[in-house]
Short mmCIF file of C-alpha atoms in Angstrom, two decimals:
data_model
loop_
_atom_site.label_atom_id
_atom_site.label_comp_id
_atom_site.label_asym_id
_atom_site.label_seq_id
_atom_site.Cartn_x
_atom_site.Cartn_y
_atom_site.Cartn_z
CA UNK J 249 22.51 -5.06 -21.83
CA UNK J 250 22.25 -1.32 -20.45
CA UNK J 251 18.43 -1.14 -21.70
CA UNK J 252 17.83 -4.74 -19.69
CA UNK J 253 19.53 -3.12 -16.53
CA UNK J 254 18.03 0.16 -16.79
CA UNK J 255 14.19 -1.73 -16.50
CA UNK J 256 15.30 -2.42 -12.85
CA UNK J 257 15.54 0.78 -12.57
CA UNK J 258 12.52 1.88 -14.30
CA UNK J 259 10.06 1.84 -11.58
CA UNK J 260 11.69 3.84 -8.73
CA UNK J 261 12.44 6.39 -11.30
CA UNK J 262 8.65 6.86 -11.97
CA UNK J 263 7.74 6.80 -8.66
CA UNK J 264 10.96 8.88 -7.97
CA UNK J 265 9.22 11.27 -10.44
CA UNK J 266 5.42 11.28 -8.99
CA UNK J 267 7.01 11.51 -5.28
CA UNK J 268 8.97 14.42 -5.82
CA UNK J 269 6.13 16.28 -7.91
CA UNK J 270 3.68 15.86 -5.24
CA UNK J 271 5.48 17.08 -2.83
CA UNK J 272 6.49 20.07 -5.11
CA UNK J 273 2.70 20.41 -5.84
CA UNK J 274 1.50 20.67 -2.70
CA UNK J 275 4.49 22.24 -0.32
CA UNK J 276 6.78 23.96 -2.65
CA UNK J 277 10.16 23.65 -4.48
CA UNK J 278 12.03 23.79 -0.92
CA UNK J 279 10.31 20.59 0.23
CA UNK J 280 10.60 19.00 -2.72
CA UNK J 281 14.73 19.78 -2.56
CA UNK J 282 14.46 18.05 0.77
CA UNK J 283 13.49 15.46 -0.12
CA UNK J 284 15.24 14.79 -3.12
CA UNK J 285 18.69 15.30 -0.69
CA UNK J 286 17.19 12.97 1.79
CA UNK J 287 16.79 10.41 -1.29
CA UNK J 288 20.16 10.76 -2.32
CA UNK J 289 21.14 10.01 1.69
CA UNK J 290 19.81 7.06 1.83
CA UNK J 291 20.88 5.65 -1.67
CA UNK J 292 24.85 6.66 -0.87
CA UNK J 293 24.70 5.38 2.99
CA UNK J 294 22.51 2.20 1.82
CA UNK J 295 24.19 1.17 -2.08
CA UNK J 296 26.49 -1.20 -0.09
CA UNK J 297 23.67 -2.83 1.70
CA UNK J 298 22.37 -3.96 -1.67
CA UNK J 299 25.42 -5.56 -2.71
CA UNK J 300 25.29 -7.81 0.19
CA UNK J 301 21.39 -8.16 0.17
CA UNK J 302 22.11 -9.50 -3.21
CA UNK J 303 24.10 -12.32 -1.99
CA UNK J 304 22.09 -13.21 0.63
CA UNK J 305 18.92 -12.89 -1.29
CA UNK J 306 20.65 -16.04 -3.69
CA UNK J 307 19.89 -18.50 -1.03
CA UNK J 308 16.10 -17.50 -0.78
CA UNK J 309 13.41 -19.32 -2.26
CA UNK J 310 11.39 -17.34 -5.10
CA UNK J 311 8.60 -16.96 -2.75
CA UNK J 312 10.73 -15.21 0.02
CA UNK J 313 12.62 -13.42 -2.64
CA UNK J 314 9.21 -12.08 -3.95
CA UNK J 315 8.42 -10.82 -0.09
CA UNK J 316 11.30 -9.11 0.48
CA UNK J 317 11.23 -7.34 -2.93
CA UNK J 318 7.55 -6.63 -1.62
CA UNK J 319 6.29 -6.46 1.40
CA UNK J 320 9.82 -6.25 2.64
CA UNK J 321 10.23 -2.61 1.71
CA UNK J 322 7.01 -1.68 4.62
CA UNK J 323 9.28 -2.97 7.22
CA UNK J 324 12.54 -0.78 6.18
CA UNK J 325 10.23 2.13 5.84
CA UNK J 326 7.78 2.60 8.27
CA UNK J 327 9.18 -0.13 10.63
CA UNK J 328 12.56 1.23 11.06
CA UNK J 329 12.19 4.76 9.71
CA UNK J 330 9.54 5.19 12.04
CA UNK J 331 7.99 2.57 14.25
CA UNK J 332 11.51 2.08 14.98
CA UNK J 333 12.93 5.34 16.32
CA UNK J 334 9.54 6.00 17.83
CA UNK J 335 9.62 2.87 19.86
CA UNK J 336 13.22 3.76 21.08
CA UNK J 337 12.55 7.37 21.57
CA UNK J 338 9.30 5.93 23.93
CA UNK J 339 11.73 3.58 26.00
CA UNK J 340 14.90 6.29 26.22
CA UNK J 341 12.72 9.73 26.94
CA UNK J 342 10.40 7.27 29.18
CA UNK J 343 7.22 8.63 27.55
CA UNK J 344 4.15 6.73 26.25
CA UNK J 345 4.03 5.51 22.80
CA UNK J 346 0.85 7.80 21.70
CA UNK J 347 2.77 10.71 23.22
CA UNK J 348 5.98 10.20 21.34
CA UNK J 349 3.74 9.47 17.82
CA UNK J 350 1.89 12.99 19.42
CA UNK J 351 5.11 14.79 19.66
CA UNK J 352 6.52 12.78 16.11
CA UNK J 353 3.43 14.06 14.13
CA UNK J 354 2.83 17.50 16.08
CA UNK J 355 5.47 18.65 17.78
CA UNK J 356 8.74 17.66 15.48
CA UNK J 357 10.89 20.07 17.39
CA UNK J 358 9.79 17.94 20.45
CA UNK J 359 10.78 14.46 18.81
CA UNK J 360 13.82 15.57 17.64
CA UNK J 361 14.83 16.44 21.23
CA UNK J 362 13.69 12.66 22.31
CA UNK J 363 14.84 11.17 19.56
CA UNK J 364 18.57 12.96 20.11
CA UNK J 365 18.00 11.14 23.79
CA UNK J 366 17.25 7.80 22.18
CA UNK J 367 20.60 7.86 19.55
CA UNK J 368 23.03 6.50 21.41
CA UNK J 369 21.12 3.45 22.03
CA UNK J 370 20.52 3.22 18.68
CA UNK J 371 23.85 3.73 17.69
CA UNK J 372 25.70 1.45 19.64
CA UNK J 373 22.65 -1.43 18.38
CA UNK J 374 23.05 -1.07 14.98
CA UNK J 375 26.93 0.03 15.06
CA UNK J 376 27.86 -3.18 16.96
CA UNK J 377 25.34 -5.37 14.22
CA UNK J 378 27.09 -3.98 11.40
CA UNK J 379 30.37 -5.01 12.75
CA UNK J 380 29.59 -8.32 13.43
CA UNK J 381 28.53 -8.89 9.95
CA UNK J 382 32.44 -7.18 8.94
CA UNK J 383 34.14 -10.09 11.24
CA UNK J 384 31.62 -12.27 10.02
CA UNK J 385 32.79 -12.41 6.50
CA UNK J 386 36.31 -11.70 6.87
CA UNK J 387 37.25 -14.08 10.05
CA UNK J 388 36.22 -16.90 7.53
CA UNK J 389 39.56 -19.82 7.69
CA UNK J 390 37.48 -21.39 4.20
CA UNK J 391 37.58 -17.55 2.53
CA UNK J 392 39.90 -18.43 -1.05
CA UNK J 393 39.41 -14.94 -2.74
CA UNK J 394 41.11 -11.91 -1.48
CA UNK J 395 40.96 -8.49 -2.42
CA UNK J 396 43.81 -6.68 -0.40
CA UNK J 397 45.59 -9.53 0.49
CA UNK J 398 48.14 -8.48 3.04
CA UNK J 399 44.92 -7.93 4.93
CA UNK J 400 42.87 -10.36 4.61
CA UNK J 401 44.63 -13.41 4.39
CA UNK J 402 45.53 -12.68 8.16
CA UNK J 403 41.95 -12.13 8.57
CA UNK J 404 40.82 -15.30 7.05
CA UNK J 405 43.93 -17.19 9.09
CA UNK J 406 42.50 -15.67 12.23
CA UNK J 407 39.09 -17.07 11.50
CA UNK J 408 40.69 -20.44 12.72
CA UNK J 409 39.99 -18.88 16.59
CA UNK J 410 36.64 -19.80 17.44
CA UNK J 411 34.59 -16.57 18.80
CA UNK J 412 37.21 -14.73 18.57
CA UNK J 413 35.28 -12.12 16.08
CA UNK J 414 32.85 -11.89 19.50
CA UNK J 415 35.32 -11.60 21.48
CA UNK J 416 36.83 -8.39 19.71
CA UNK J 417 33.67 -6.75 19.28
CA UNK J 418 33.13 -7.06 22.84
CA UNK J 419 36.46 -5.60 23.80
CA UNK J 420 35.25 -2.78 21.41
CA UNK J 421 32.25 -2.20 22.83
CA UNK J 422 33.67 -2.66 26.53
CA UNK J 423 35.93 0.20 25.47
CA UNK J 424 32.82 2.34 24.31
CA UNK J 425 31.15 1.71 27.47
CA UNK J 426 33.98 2.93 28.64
CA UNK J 427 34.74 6.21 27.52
CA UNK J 428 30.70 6.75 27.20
CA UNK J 429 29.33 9.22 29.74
CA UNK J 430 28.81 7.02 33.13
CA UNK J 431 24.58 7.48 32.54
CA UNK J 432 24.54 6.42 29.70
CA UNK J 433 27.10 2.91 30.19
CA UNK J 434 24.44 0.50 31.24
CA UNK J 435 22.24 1.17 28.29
CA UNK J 436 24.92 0.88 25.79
CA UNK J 437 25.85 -1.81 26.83
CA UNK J 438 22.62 -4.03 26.73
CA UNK J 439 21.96 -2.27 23.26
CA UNK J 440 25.39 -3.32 21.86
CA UNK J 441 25.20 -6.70 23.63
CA UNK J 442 21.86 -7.09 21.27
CA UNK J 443 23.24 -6.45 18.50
CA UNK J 444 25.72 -8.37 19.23
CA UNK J 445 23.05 -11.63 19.61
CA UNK J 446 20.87 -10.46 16.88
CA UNK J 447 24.07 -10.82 14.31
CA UNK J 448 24.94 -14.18 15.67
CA UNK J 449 21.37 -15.71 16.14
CA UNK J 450 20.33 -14.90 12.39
CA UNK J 451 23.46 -15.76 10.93
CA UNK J 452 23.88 -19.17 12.49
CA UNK J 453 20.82 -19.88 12.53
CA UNK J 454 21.02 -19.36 8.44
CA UNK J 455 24.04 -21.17 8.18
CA UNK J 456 23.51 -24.12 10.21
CA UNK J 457 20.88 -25.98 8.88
CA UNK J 458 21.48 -28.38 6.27
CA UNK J 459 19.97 -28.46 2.59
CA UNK J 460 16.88 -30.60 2.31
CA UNK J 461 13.81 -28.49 0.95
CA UNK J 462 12.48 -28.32 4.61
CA UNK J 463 15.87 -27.34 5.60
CA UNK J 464 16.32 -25.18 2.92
CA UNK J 465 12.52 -23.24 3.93
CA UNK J 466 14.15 -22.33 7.28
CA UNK J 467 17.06 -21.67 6.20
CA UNK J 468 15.66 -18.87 3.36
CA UNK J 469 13.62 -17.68 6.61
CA UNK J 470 16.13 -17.28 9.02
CA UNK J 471 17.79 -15.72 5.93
CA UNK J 472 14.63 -12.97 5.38
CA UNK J 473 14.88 -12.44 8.94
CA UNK J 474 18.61 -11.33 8.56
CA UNK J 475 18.35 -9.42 5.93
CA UNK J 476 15.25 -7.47 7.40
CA UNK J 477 17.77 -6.60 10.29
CA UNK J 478 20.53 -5.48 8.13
CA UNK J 479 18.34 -2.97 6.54
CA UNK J 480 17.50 -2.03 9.42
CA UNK J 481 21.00 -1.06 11.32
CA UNK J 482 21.90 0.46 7.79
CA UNK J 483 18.90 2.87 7.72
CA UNK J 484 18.84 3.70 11.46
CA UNK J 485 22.24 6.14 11.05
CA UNK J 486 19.92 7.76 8.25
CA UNK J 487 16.98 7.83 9.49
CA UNK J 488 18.80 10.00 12.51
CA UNK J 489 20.94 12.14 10.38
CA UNK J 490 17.79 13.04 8.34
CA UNK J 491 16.74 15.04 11.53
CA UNK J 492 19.89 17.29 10.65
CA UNK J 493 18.67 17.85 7.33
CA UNK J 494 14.87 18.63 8.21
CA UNK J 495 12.46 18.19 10.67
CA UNK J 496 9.37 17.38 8.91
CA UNK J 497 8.26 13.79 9.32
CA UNK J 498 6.25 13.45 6.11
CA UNK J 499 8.94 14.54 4.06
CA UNK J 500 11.38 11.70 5.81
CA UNK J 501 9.44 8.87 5.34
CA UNK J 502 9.10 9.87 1.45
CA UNK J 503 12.85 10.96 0.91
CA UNK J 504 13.92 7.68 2.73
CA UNK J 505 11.12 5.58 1.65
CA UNK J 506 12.21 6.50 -2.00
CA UNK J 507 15.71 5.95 -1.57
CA UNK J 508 14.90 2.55 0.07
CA UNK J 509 12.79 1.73 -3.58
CA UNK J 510 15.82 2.42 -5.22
CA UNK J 511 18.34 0.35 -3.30
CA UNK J 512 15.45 -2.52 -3.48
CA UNK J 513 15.73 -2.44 -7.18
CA UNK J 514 19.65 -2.21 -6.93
CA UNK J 515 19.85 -5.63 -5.04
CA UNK J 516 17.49 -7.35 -7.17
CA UNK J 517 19.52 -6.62 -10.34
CA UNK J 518 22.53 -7.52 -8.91
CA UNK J 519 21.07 -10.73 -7.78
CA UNK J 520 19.60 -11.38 -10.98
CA UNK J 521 22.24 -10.11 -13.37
CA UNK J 522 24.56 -12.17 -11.17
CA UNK J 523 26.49 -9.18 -11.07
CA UNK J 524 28.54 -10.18 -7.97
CA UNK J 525 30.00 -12.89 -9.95
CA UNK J 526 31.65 -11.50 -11.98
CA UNK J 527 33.00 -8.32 -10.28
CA UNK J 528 34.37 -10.52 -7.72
CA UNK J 529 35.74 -7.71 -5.52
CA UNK J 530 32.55 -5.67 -5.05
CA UNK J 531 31.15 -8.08 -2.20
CA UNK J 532 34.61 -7.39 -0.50
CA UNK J 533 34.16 -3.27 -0.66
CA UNK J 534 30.84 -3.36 0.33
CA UNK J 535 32.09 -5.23 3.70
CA UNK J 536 34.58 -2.92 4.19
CA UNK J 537 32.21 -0.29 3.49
CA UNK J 538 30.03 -1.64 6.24
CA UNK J 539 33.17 -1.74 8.91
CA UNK J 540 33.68 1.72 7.91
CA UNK J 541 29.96 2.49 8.99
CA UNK J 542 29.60 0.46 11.86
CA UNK J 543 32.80 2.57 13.32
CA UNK J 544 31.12 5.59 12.77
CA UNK J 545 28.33 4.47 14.32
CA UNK J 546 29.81 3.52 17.97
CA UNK J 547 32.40 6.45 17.61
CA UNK J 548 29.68 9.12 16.97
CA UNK J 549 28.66 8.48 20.69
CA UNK J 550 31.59 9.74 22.26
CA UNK J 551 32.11 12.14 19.67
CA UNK J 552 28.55 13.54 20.63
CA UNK J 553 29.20 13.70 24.21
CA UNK J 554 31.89 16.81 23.34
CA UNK J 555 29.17 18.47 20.70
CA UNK J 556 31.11 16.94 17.45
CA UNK J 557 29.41 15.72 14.63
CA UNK J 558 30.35 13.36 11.80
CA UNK J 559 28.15 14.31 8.75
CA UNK J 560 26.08 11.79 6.78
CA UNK J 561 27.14 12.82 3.52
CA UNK J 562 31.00 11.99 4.97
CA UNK J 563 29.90 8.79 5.62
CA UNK J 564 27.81 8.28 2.62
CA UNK J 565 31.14 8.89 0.81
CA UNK J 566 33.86 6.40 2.36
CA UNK J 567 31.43 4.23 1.49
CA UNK J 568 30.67 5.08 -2.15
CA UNK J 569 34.37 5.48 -2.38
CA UNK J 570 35.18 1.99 -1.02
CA UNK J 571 32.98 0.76 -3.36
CA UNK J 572 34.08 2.47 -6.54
CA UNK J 573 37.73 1.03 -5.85
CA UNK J 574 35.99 -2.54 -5.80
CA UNK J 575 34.48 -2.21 -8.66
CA UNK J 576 37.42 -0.34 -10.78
CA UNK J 577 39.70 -3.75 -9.22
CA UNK J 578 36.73 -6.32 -10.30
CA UNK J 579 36.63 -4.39 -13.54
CA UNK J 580 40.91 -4.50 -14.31
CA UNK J 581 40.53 -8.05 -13.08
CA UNK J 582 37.60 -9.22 -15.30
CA UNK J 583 39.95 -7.39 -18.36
CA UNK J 584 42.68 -9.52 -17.58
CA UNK J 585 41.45 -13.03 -17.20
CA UNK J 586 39.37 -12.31 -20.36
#
């Protein structure tokens, strides 16, 4: 069993290998440090992402499982590590698109400085999108399996209220707005708002159809399309705090393009192992893990307007330690019904 599980692991570990030796080959044993801490940034802030990609990527067909195994790692990578934030930082420091790639390739001190302008946008897009898909699972009135049940049976009750998972995200982010500084209210606010949609749009539009193989094609699609976006709000907090760590561009896109590989491999053995079924509880701490993050997210905006910081790595950790709980519970759990 540990040899079959360790050949998912096999090939981000040799390209792990040849990633961090180039790098050491070519600019030194401080770069290559870099980016092995950037790697292991991504892999804690992102290991709960795979446990829910894993579920989701059940309902795919093997052709769109195959893509986002594939393909689907360019559009984490350079789509949202880069494309992404350069895009934003464009539309926020109201510069052309060649002159923020200019400044992103040339002048990192300069992007950094743009792309500090463009985080709170980002922020409250991907914060608000990764609490969405919190309410999402736990407002759920047809939800059997509990793991702290004081909790979340009055969750899964409350799921009876239609909307009314909307309806408290938008009080939350009406609070942001809020307490945000007044320049900055209107743009939070659309920015939340769409992620907001985004959540709702992919999720329904995954759930609703019915099954039928043409049914069950757009389904898997609007399914892809979800989990694209997911990836997405998870590795936009990264891709930011990365800046904090270094500003060299090259040596971003290979620490967090690495650590993307791994978390790739990650979901697919879970999803093939059918590891989720039977440590029942892990699906549960990875959604709580995800709360956690999409809190930090929308609080780090206010918290940046007086100069406070919440470190990745603190955030990295909740998560790992939510997590760890599940799995010691599914673990105890498995022992006893056994």
């Amino acid at each position: 069993m540990n040899r079959r599980l360790l050949r998912y692991l096999a090939f981000p570990l040799v390209m792990c290998g040849f990633g961090l030796a180039a790098i050491l080959g070519f600019q030194g044993l401080e770069a290559a440090w870099l980016t092995l801490v950037l790697l292991l940034l991504e892999v804690s802030l992102s290991f709960d992402n795979a446990v829910v990609n894993a579920r989701v990527l059940d309902r795919l067909t093997p052709g769109q499982q195959s893509f986002f195994l594939t393909w689907g790692l360019v559009i984490p990578v350079f789509g949202v590590r880069f494309l992404g934030p350069l895009l934003m930082v464009a539309i926020a420091g109201q510069v052309g698109l060649g002159e923020a790639l200019d400044a992103a390739l040339r002048h990192p001190n300069e992007y950094r400085k743009l792309l500090e302008i463009a985080e709170p946008r980002i922020l409250a897009f991907g914060g608000m999108f990764l609490l969405m898909v919190f309410f999402h699972y736990f407002f759920d009135d047809a939800k059997t399996l509990h793991w702290w049940q004081a909790l979340e049976r009055r969750l899964s009750a409350a799921g009876r209220i239609e909307a009314l998972e909307v309806a408290i995200a938008l009080i939350i982010l009406v609070a942001l707005v809020f307490v945000a500084p007044v320049g900055l209210r209107g743009d939070l606010m659309v920015s939340g708002v769409l992620g907001v949609v985004l959540q709702l749009l992919t999720t329904s539009l995954a759930d609703g159809f019915d099954s039928g193989p043409q049914m069950a094609v757009r389904s898997g699609i609007a399914s892809l399309i979800y989990l694209e976006l997911l990836d997405a709000s998870f590795s936009l907090d990264g891709t930011i705090g990365a800046f904090a760590i270094t500003d060299n561009i090259g040596l971003i896109m290979v620490g967090l393009g690495l650590g993307a590989l791994f978390i790739r491999s990650l979901t697919l053995m879970l999803s093939r192992e059918r590891a989720l079924d039977h440590l029942i509880y892990l699906e549960h701490g990875a959604h709580y893990a995800i709360g956690a993050l999409g809190l930090v997210m929308l609080a780090g905006i206010p918290l940046a307007a007086h100069h406070i910081h919440v470190p990745e790595w603190l955030t990295g950790l909740i998560g790992v330690l939510l997590l760890a709980i599940a799995l010691w519970d599914s673990l105890r759990q498995r022992r006893a019904s056994s």
